[in-house]
Tab-separated table of C-alpha atoms in Angstrom:
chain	number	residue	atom	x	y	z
A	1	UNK	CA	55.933	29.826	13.438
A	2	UNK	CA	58.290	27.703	12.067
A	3	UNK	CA	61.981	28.299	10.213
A	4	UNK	CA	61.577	31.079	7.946
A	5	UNK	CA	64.332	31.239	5.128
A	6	UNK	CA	64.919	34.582	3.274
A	7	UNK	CA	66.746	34.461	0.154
A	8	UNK	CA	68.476	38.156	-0.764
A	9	UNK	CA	68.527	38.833	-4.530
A	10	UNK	CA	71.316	41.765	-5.304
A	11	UNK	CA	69.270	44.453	-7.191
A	12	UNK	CA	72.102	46.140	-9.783
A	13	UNK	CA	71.622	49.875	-11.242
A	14	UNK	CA	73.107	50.739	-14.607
A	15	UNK	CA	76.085	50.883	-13.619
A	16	UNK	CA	76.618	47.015	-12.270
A	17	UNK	CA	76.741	48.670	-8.810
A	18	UNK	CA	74.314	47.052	-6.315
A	19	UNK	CA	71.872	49.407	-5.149
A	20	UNK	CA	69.576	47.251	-3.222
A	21	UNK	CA	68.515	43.865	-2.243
A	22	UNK	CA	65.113	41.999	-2.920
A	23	UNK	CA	63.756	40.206	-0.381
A	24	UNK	CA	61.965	36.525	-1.192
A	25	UNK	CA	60.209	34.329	1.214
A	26	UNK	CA	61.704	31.044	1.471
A	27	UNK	CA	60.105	28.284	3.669
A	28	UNK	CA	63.481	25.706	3.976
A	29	UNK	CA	66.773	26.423	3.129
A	30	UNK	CA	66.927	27.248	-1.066
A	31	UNK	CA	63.637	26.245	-1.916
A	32	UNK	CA	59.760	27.648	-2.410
A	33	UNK	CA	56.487	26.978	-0.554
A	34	UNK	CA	53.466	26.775	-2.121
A	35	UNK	CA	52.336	29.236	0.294
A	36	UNK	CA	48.586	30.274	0.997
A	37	UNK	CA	49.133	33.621	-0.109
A	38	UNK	CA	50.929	36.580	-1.372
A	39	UNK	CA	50.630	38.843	2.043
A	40	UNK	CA	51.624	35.442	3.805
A	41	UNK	CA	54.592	35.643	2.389
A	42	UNK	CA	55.042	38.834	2.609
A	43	UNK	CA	53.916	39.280	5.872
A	44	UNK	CA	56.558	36.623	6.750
A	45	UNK	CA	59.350	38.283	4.644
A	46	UNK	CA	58.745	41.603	7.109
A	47	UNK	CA	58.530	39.759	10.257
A	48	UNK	CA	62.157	38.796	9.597
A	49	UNK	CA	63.144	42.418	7.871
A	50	UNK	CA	62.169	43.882	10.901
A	51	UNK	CA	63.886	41.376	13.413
A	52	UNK	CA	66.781	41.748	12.229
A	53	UNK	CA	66.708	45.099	9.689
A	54	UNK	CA	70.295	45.830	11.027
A	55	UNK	CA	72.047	42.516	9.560
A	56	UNK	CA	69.681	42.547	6.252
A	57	UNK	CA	70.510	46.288	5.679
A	58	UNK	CA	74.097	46.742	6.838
A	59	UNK	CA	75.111	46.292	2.745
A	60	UNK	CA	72.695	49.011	0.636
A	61	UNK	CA	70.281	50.746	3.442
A	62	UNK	CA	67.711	49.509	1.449
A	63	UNK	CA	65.346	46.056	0.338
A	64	UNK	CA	63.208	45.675	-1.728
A	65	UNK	CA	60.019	44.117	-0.806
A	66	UNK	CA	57.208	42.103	-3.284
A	67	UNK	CA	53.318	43.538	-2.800
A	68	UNK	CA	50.400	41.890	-4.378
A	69	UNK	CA	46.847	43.957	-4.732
A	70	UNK	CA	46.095	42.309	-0.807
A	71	UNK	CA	49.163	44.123	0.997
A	72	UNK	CA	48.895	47.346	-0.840
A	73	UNK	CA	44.905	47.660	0.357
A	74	UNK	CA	46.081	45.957	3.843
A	75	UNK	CA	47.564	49.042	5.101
A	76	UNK	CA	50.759	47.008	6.521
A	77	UNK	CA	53.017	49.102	4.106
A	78	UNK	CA	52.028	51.924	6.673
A	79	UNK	CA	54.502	50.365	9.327
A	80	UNK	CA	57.177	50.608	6.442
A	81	UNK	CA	60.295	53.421	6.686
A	82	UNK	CA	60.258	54.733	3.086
A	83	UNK	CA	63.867	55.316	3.027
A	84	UNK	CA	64.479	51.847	3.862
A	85	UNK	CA	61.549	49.583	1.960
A	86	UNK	CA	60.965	49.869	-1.815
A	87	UNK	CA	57.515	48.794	-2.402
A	88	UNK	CA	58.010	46.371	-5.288
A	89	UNK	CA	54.599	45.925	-7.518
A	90	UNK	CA	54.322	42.575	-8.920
A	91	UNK	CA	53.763	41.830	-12.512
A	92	UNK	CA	50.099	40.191	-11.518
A	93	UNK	CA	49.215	42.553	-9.466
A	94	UNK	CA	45.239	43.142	-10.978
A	95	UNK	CA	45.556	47.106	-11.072
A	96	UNK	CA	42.139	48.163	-9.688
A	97	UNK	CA	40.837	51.803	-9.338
A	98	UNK	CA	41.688	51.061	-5.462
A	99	UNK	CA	45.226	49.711	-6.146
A	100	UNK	CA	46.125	52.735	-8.370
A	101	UNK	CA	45.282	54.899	-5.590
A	102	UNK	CA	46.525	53.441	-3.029
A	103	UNK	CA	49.933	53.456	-5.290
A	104	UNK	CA	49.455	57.468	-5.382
A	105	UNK	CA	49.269	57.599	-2.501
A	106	UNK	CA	52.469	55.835	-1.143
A	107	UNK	CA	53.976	57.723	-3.769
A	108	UNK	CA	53.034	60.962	-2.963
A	109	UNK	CA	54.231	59.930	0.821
A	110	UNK	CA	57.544	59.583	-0.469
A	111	UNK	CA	58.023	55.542	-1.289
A	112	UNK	CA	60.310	54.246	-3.803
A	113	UNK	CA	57.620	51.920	-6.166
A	114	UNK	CA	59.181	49.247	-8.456
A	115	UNK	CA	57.246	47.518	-10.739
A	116	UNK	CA	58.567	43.272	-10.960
A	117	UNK	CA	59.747	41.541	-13.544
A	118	UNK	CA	58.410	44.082	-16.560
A	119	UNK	CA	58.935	42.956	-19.654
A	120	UNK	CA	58.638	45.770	-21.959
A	121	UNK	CA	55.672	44.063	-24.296
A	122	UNK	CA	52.631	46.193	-25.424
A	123	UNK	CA	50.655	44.597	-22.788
A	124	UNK	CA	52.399	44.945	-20.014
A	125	UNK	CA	53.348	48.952	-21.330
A	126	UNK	CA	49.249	49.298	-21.247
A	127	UNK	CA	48.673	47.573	-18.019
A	128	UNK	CA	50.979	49.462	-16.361
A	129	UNK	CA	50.080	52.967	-17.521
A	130	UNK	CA	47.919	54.358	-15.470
A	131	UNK	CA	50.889	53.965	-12.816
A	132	UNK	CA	54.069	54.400	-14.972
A	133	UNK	CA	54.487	57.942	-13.985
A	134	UNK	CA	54.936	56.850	-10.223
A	135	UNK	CA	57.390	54.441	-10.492
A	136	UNK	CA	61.016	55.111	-9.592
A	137	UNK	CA	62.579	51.527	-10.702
A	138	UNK	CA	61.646	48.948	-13.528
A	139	UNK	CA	63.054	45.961	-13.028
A	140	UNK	CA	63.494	43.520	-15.842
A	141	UNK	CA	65.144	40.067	-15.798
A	142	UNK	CA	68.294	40.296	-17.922
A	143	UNK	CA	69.108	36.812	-17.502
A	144	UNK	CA	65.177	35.655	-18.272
A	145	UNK	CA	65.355	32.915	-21.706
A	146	UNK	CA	61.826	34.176	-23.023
């Protein structure tokens, strides 16, 4: 494997205290890959959590990490420590029968569950019911232009 580059993203509560830090998978320094996949990424993103988890987590105790439909049904977020790892649903994620489960599930086992870049519209409100009442953190994009 080659150089991996993490970018950390300062996660603020409503108080403008940071609480905890997202985790993105960067392929060279500041920039994006157009990589394969979703659970590459994350996959990669982990790899390098749990490397070095002391450095990454010495500021909150706690990342947040992004989960498509593919790492939720992987069973990789079983390796996870719960009070360390907020499982952070993304906005595309296609919310299957399995996927809501599966989110139950982790929830039930004690995860944090965020739901990614939510941006309070009818549809997204009705996409995201059927899991709204096991999510601990919404996270919208204060500084987003649309």
């Amino acid at each position: 494997m080659g150089k991996v580059y993490l970018a950390k993203q300062k996660i603020f509560n409503s108080k403008n205290k940071i609480f905890a830090n997202e985790l993105l998978y960067r392929d060279y320094e500041y920039g994006i890959k157009n990589f394969p996949s979703n659970i590459t990424a994350t996959s990669h993103v982990l790899i390098n959590v749990l490397t070095n988890i002391s450095e990454i987590l010495n500021e909150t105790g706690v990342v947040l990490v992004n989960l498509d439909e593919e790492f939720l049904l992987s069973g990789l977020v079983d390796l996870l420590d719960k009070k360390k790892f907020i499982l952070e649903v993304l906005e595309t994620v296609d919310l299957t029968d399995d996927v809501v489960e599966r989110i139950k599930q982790y929830h039930k086992r004690g995860f944090k569950i965020a739901i990614d870049d939510f941006d309070c519209s009818t549809k997204m409100i009705k996409k995201f019911s059927p899991i709204l009442k096991y999510i601990n953190l919404v996270k919208i994009d204060v500084l987003s232009s649309d």
